[in-house]
Short mmCIF file of C-alpha atoms and ligand atoms in Angstrom, two decimals:
data_model
loop_
_atom_site.label_atom_id
_atom_site.label_comp_id
_atom_site.label_asym_id
_atom_site.label_seq_id
_atom_site.Cartn_x
_atom_site.Cartn_y
_atom_site.Cartn_z
CA LEU A 1 -20.85 -11.06 8.35
CA THR A 2 -21.73 -11.39 12.00
CA VAL A 3 -18.14 -11.12 13.17
CA ARG A 4 -17.82 -7.67 14.81
CA ALA A 5 -17.15 -4.55 12.71
CA GLY A 6 -20.50 -3.42 14.13
CA SER A 7 -22.63 -0.99 12.20
CA TYR A 8 -20.01 -0.51 9.52
CA ALA A 9 -19.88 -4.17 8.41
CA GLU A 10 -21.77 -3.76 5.14
CA GLU A 11 -20.06 -0.52 4.23
CA LEU A 12 -16.61 -2.02 4.87
CA VAL A 13 -17.33 -4.93 2.51
CA LYS A 14 -18.58 -2.53 -0.13
CA THR A 15 -15.59 -0.20 0.19
CA ALA A 16 -13.14 -3.10 -0.05
CA LYS A 17 -14.90 -4.46 -3.14
CA THR A 18 -14.90 -1.03 -4.80
CA ILE A 19 -11.16 -0.69 -4.26
CA ALA A 20 -10.61 -4.26 -5.50
CA SER A 21 -12.48 -3.68 -8.76
CA PRO A 22 -11.27 -5.13 -12.09
CA GLY A 23 -8.47 -3.24 -13.82
CA ARG A 24 -7.88 -0.89 -10.90
CA GLY A 25 -5.46 -0.51 -8.00
CA ILE A 26 -4.19 1.99 -5.46
CA LEU A 27 -1.99 5.06 -5.88
CA ALA A 28 0.10 5.34 -2.72
CA MET A 29 0.78 9.09 -2.30
CA ASP A 30 1.03 9.07 1.49
CA GLU A 31 4.71 9.87 1.87
CA SER A 32 5.31 11.37 5.31
CA ASN A 33 6.70 14.90 5.30
CA ALA A 34 10.19 13.48 5.80
CA THR A 35 9.91 11.03 2.87
CA CYS A 36 8.20 13.61 0.67
CA GLY A 37 11.13 15.92 1.45
CA LYS A 38 13.53 13.33 0.04
CA ARG A 39 11.46 13.01 -3.15
CA LEU A 40 11.31 16.79 -3.58
CA ALA A 41 15.06 17.12 -2.90
CA SER A 42 15.70 14.67 -5.75
CA ILE A 43 14.26 17.28 -8.16
CA GLY A 44 15.88 20.24 -6.38
CA LEU A 45 12.80 21.47 -4.54
CA GLU A 46 12.49 22.61 -0.95
CA ASN A 47 10.25 20.61 1.37
CA THR A 48 7.59 23.29 1.90
CA GLU A 49 3.86 22.84 2.33
CA ALA A 50 3.33 24.77 -0.93
CA ASN A 51 5.57 22.39 -2.90
CA ARG A 52 3.89 19.33 -1.39
CA GLN A 53 0.52 20.85 -2.27
CA ALA A 54 1.59 21.58 -5.86
CA TYR A 55 2.84 18.03 -6.35
CA ARG A 56 -0.20 16.36 -4.80
CA THR A 57 -2.51 18.64 -6.82
CA LEU A 58 -0.76 17.39 -9.95
CA LEU A 59 -1.34 13.77 -8.89
CA VAL A 60 -5.03 13.96 -7.96
CA THR A 61 -6.02 16.00 -11.03
CA VAL A 62 -4.64 13.59 -13.66
CA PRO A 63 -7.51 13.37 -16.18
CA SER A 64 -9.40 10.04 -16.08
CA LEU A 65 -7.07 8.62 -13.41
CA GLY A 66 -10.10 6.90 -11.89
CA ASP A 67 -10.28 4.51 -14.85
CA TYR A 68 -7.13 2.81 -13.51
CA VAL A 69 -6.93 3.87 -9.88
CA SER A 70 -9.65 2.94 -7.36
CA GLY A 71 -8.05 4.33 -4.21
CA ALA A 72 -5.45 6.91 -3.19
CA ILE A 73 -3.63 6.79 0.14
CA LEU A 74 -3.01 10.24 1.61
CA PHE A 75 -0.82 11.59 4.37
CA GLU A 76 -2.79 13.46 7.05
CA GLU A 77 -1.74 16.87 5.69
CA THR A 78 -3.25 16.06 2.28
CA LEU A 79 -6.53 14.77 3.74
CA TYR A 80 -7.19 18.24 5.14
CA GLN A 81 -5.57 20.14 2.24
CA SER A 82 -7.00 21.86 -0.83
CA THR A 83 -5.57 21.83 -4.33
CA THR A 84 -3.81 24.91 -5.65
CA ASP A 85 -7.21 25.83 -7.15
CA GLY A 86 -8.83 25.73 -3.72
CA LYS A 87 -10.82 22.50 -4.03
CA LYS A 88 -10.59 19.90 -1.27
CA MET A 89 -8.19 17.15 -2.44
CA VAL A 90 -10.70 14.63 -1.06
CA ASP A 91 -13.51 16.07 -3.21
CA VAL A 92 -11.34 15.95 -6.34
CA LEU A 93 -10.64 12.25 -5.68
CA VAL A 94 -14.30 11.41 -5.11
CA GLU A 95 -15.24 13.18 -8.38
CA GLN A 96 -12.63 10.98 -10.07
CA LYS A 97 -14.34 7.91 -8.50
CA ILE A 98 -11.23 7.30 -6.39
CA VAL A 99 -11.73 6.29 -2.75
CA PRO A 100 -9.64 8.46 -0.37
CA GLY A 101 -7.50 6.59 2.16
CA ILE A 102 -5.26 7.67 5.01
CA LYS A 103 -1.92 6.52 6.44
CA VAL A 104 -2.60 6.13 10.16
CA ASP A 105 0.61 4.66 11.56
CA LYS A 106 3.10 6.97 13.28
CA GLY A 107 6.20 5.39 11.83
CA LEU A 108 8.95 3.03 12.91
CA VAL A 109 11.13 3.20 16.02
CA PRO A 110 13.77 0.80 17.43
CA LEU A 111 12.32 -2.31 19.07
CA ALA A 112 13.99 -2.69 22.47
CA GLY A 113 15.23 -6.19 23.14
CA SER A 114 15.49 -7.13 19.47
CA ASN A 115 18.30 -7.58 16.98
CA ASP A 116 18.38 -3.93 15.88
CA GLU A 117 14.84 -4.29 14.51
CA SER A 118 11.92 -1.87 14.61
CA TRP A 119 8.28 -1.67 15.57
CA CYS A 120 5.47 0.56 14.36
CA GLN A 121 3.85 3.20 16.60
CA GLY A 122 0.37 4.67 16.38
CA LEU A 123 -2.17 2.68 18.44
CA ASP A 124 -2.56 5.37 21.11
CA GLY A 125 -5.50 7.59 20.16
CA LEU A 126 -6.11 5.59 16.98
CA ALA A 127 -9.85 5.16 17.64
CA SER A 128 -10.49 8.90 17.82
CA ARG A 129 -8.16 9.65 14.91
CA THR A 130 -9.81 7.08 12.62
CA ALA A 131 -13.26 8.44 13.57
CA ALA A 132 -12.10 11.97 12.62
CA TYR A 133 -10.58 10.73 9.33
CA TYR A 134 -13.89 9.07 8.44
CA GLN A 135 -15.66 12.40 9.06
CA GLN A 136 -13.13 14.02 6.73
CA GLY A 137 -13.96 11.56 3.93
CA ALA A 138 -11.42 8.77 4.31
CA ARG A 139 -12.82 5.27 3.78
CA PHE A 140 -9.74 3.12 4.12
CA ALA A 141 -6.50 3.16 6.12
CA LYS A 142 -2.92 2.00 5.89
CA TRP A 143 -0.51 0.85 8.58
CA ARG A 144 2.97 -0.08 7.38
CA THR A 145 5.25 -2.07 9.59
CA VAL A 146 8.45 -3.73 8.42
CA VAL A 147 10.29 -6.99 8.93
CA SER A 148 14.00 -7.27 8.13
CA ILE A 149 15.46 -10.55 6.92
CA PRO A 150 19.17 -9.70 7.44
CA ASN A 151 18.41 -8.73 11.08
CA GLY A 152 16.62 -12.00 11.82
CA PRO A 153 13.75 -11.53 11.82
CA SER A 154 13.49 -12.31 15.52
CA ALA A 155 10.37 -14.06 16.82
CA LEU A 156 9.79 -10.94 18.94
CA ALA A 157 9.81 -8.59 15.93
CA VAL A 158 7.42 -10.79 13.95
CA LYS A 159 5.01 -11.12 16.87
CA GLU A 160 5.05 -7.38 17.55
CA ALA A 161 4.46 -6.57 13.86
CA ALA A 162 1.56 -9.03 13.63
CA TRP A 163 -0.09 -7.95 16.89
CA GLY A 164 0.16 -4.25 15.99
CA LEU A 165 -1.40 -4.85 12.57
CA ALA A 166 -4.24 -6.86 14.13
CA ARG A 167 -5.06 -4.17 16.74
CA TYR A 168 -4.94 -1.47 14.07
CA ALA A 169 -7.21 -3.51 11.77
CA ALA A 170 -9.84 -4.03 14.48
CA ILE A 171 -9.83 -0.35 15.49
CA SER A 172 -10.06 0.84 11.88
CA GLN A 173 -13.02 -1.44 11.16
CA ASP A 174 -14.79 -0.22 14.31
CA ASN A 175 -14.59 3.29 12.87
CA GLY A 176 -15.61 2.53 9.28
CA LEU A 177 -12.19 2.41 7.61
CA VAL A 178 -11.09 -0.65 5.61
CA PRO A 179 -7.64 -1.49 6.98
CA ILE A 180 -4.85 -2.20 4.53
CA VAL A 181 -2.65 -4.69 6.35
CA GLU A 182 0.99 -4.13 5.38
CA PRO A 183 3.82 -6.10 6.93
CA GLU A 184 6.52 -5.09 4.46
CA ILE A 185 9.28 -7.68 4.27
CA LEU A 186 12.17 -5.47 3.26
CA LEU A 187 14.07 -6.25 0.06
CA ASP A 188 17.46 -5.54 1.68
CA GLY A 189 19.84 -8.47 1.95
CA GLU A 190 21.80 -11.12 0.09
CA HIS A 191 19.35 -13.97 0.81
CA GLY A 192 17.75 -16.01 -1.95
CA ILE A 193 14.07 -16.28 -2.84
CA ASP A 194 13.54 -19.44 -0.74
CA ARG A 195 14.54 -17.58 2.42
CA THR A 196 12.10 -14.75 1.60
CA PHE A 197 9.37 -17.36 1.10
CA GLU A 198 10.11 -18.98 4.46
CA VAL A 199 9.99 -15.64 6.32
CA ALA A 200 6.84 -14.51 4.51
CA GLN A 201 5.05 -17.75 5.47
CA LYS A 202 5.89 -17.16 9.13
CA VAL A 203 4.86 -13.49 9.04
CA TRP A 204 1.50 -14.06 7.33
CA ALA A 205 0.65 -16.99 9.59
CA GLU A 206 1.06 -14.77 12.64
CA VAL A 207 -0.73 -11.80 11.09
CA PHE A 208 -3.81 -13.93 10.38
CA PHE A 209 -3.62 -15.67 13.75
CA TYR A 210 -3.79 -12.35 15.60
CA MET A 211 -6.35 -10.84 13.24
CA ALA A 212 -8.65 -13.77 13.97
CA GLU A 213 -7.99 -13.39 17.70
CA ASN A 214 -8.96 -9.70 17.41
CA ASN A 215 -12.21 -10.53 15.55
CA VAL A 216 -11.19 -8.69 12.41
CA MET A 217 -13.71 -9.25 9.60
CA PHE A 218 -11.65 -10.66 6.72
CA GLU A 219 -14.21 -9.60 4.08
CA GLY A 220 -13.50 -5.99 5.04
CA ILE A 221 -9.71 -5.81 4.84
CA LEU A 222 -7.14 -5.46 2.06
CA LEU A 223 -3.58 -6.77 2.15
CA LYS A 224 -0.44 -5.02 1.04
CA PRO A 225 2.30 -7.65 0.87
CA SER A 226 5.78 -7.54 -0.57
CA MET A 227 6.23 -9.81 -3.56
CA VAL A 228 8.38 -12.87 -2.84
CA THR A 229 11.72 -12.06 -4.50
CA PRO A 230 15.41 -12.66 -3.79
CA GLY A 231 17.08 -10.06 -1.55
CA ALA A 232 18.17 -6.90 -3.37
CA GLU A 233 21.87 -7.86 -3.05
CA CYS A 234 21.38 -11.53 -4.01
CA LYS A 235 23.32 -12.53 -7.14
CA ASP A 236 20.61 -14.90 -8.38
CA ARG A 237 17.85 -12.80 -9.91
CA ALA A 238 14.30 -14.08 -10.45
CA THR A 239 12.14 -13.79 -13.55
CA PRO A 240 8.59 -12.40 -13.30
CA GLU A 241 7.35 -16.00 -13.71
CA GLN A 242 9.40 -17.15 -10.72
CA VAL A 243 8.28 -14.20 -8.60
CA ALA A 244 4.67 -14.98 -9.53
CA GLU A 245 5.06 -18.69 -8.75
CA TYR A 246 6.56 -18.11 -5.30
CA THR A 247 4.25 -15.24 -4.40
CA LEU A 248 1.06 -17.04 -5.46
CA LYS A 249 2.17 -20.18 -3.62
CA LEU A 250 2.60 -18.09 -0.48
CA LEU A 251 -0.80 -16.42 -0.88
CA HIS A 252 -2.58 -19.73 -1.53
CA ARG A 253 -1.08 -21.24 1.61
CA ARG A 254 -1.73 -18.31 3.91
CA ILE A 255 -4.55 -16.01 2.71
CA PRO A 256 -8.22 -17.05 3.03
CA PRO A 257 -10.37 -16.42 -0.07
CA ALA A 258 -12.66 -14.23 2.08
CA VAL A 259 -10.05 -11.47 1.69
CA PRO A 260 -11.18 -9.40 -1.31
CA GLY A 261 -7.93 -7.85 -2.48
CA ILE A 262 -4.16 -8.19 -2.46
CA MET A 263 -2.59 -4.84 -3.31
CA PHE A 264 1.18 -5.21 -3.67
CA LEU A 265 3.75 -2.60 -2.74
CA SER A 266 6.59 -1.97 -5.20
CA GLY A 267 9.30 -1.76 -2.52
CA GLY A 268 12.08 -0.40 -4.72
CA GLN A 269 11.40 -2.43 -7.86
CA SER A 270 11.67 -0.45 -11.09
CA GLU A 271 8.47 0.77 -12.71
CA VAL A 272 8.59 -1.86 -15.47
CA GLU A 273 9.63 -4.70 -13.14
CA ALA A 274 6.67 -3.98 -10.85
CA THR A 275 4.29 -4.07 -13.82
CA LEU A 276 5.76 -7.28 -15.28
CA ASN A 277 5.61 -9.07 -11.93
CA LEU A 278 1.98 -8.07 -11.40
CA ASN A 279 1.09 -9.15 -14.92
CA ALA A 280 2.72 -12.55 -14.34
CA MET A 281 0.62 -13.07 -11.20
CA ASN A 282 -2.54 -12.43 -13.16
CA GLN A 283 -1.96 -15.14 -15.76
CA SER A 284 -3.95 -17.52 -13.54
CA ALA A 285 -7.44 -17.13 -12.08
CA ASN A 286 -6.91 -16.09 -8.44
CA PRO A 287 -9.38 -16.27 -5.53
CA TRP A 288 -8.62 -12.64 -4.67
CA HIS A 289 -8.22 -9.49 -6.75
CA VAL A 290 -4.43 -9.25 -7.26
CA SER A 291 -3.41 -5.66 -7.89
CA PHE A 292 -1.09 -2.78 -7.06
CA SER A 293 -0.67 -0.19 -4.33
CA TYR A 294 2.49 1.41 -5.67
CA ALA A 295 4.15 4.66 -4.70
CA ARG A 296 7.57 4.75 -6.37
CA ALA A 297 6.65 2.42 -9.26
CA LEU A 298 3.82 4.81 -10.22
CA GLN A 299 5.42 8.14 -9.37
CA ASN A 300 9.14 7.99 -10.26
CA THR A 301 8.95 9.14 -13.90
CA CYS A 302 6.09 11.51 -13.15
CA LEU A 303 8.08 13.29 -10.43
CA LYS A 304 11.22 13.54 -12.59
CA THR A 305 9.23 14.82 -15.58
CA TRP A 306 7.59 17.49 -13.45
CA GLY A 307 10.83 18.77 -11.90
CA GLY A 308 8.81 21.42 -10.05
CA ARG A 309 8.06 23.39 -13.25
CA PRO A 310 4.48 24.45 -14.03
CA GLU A 311 5.09 24.05 -17.78
CA ASN A 312 5.80 20.33 -17.23
CA VAL A 313 2.59 19.49 -15.37
CA ASN A 314 0.81 18.02 -18.40
CA ALA A 315 3.75 15.85 -19.39
CA ALA A 316 4.14 14.66 -15.79
CA GLN A 317 0.44 13.78 -15.59
CA GLU A 318 0.76 11.86 -18.85
CA ALA A 319 3.71 9.94 -17.35
CA LEU A 320 1.62 8.92 -14.34
CA LEU A 321 -1.23 7.86 -16.61
CA ILE A 322 1.13 5.64 -18.64
CA ARG A 323 2.16 3.73 -15.48
CA ALA A 324 -1.42 3.59 -14.19
CA LYS A 325 -2.67 2.17 -17.51
CA ALA A 326 0.17 -0.36 -17.67
CA ASN A 327 -0.60 -1.60 -14.16
CA SER A 328 -4.31 -1.68 -14.93
CA LEU A 329 -3.56 -4.00 -17.86
CA ALA A 330 -1.26 -6.04 -15.60
CA GLN A 331 -4.11 -6.41 -13.10
CA LEU A 332 -6.11 -7.95 -15.92
CA GLY A 333 -3.12 -10.08 -17.00
CA LYS A 334 -3.06 -8.32 -20.36
CA TYR A 335 0.10 -6.21 -20.24
CA THR A 336 2.28 -6.76 -23.31
CA GLY A 337 4.94 -4.06 -22.82
P1 13P C 401 6.39 1.62 -2.73
O1 13P C 401 5.47 1.11 -3.81
O2 13P C 401 7.26 2.77 -3.16
O3 13P C 401 7.11 0.52 -2.02
O4 13P C 401 5.46 2.28 -1.62
C1 13P C 401 4.27 1.68 -1.33
C2 13P C 401 3.88 2.05 0.04
O5 13P C 401 2.94 2.76 0.26
C3 13P C 401 4.70 1.50 1.14
O6 13P C 401 4.00 1.62 2.32
#
């Protein structure tokens, strides 16, 4: 553990191991205000701070959530927010034995000189922001950049995505936050699963090349990949066994066993599909903890059940717990439906 990460090296390894603990995964609840607004609109609610607070209070206070969830990713507003009962959201999570995390990227903008692709902003001021987030109780971070298959991806877009992730990872580790490294390969497109595999190999090769160049300590990171699937508009669908076979083959070829945890995003898969795919990947013994970091695949039914009505809070919390338990079983390879 002599590779950089300075005084935080031991703590980073410990944090990453805690998050990657058996039967647990991450609840992604870090929707930006714009994305949260879309979710609230889908149940007829206005995008106000009070409504966001009510919804996030519901999520963090689910009884015994910590049995299945080891980390929760927050948007900056939530990191500094209290529940509707006036307790710090961060304190509620810690009492639940859930590690608080923070989305630190500043979102996607067009990448000049590319094929209509995007790049992820947020490196300016990141050192001071991550230091402040640590003071506020965050112990891990997320940076989501995307790669589009229908638009290329161009060599430029892949290099930019990989370099940005590597700089972010180094800066986060310097300030005590375990970086979740997330180059999301978007589901959009008509391409088949072999094309997704080919692109994913290229992307992960570059991400690890630049992380090594930036002296990132691999024992103190977590990955958030997309599963290897056919494009969303591809006519040939894949079974959970095929998704698992392709995705594990990719991980074995590209991800060193020093990395403690692989926490998949759900990326538009249905709740059940995301659970079945994860379960299929845990039918073999893997060198890393293979788990979830789902937003939509954990929250969809919960949000709909709530509908913004106080009398539905318990039922909505039960809905979240059902998905969390199912994915916990899938992490252990024991989900039976
Ligand atoms: P989904 O699981 O809805 O894809 O979101 C996960 C996430 O946090 C993407 O960054």
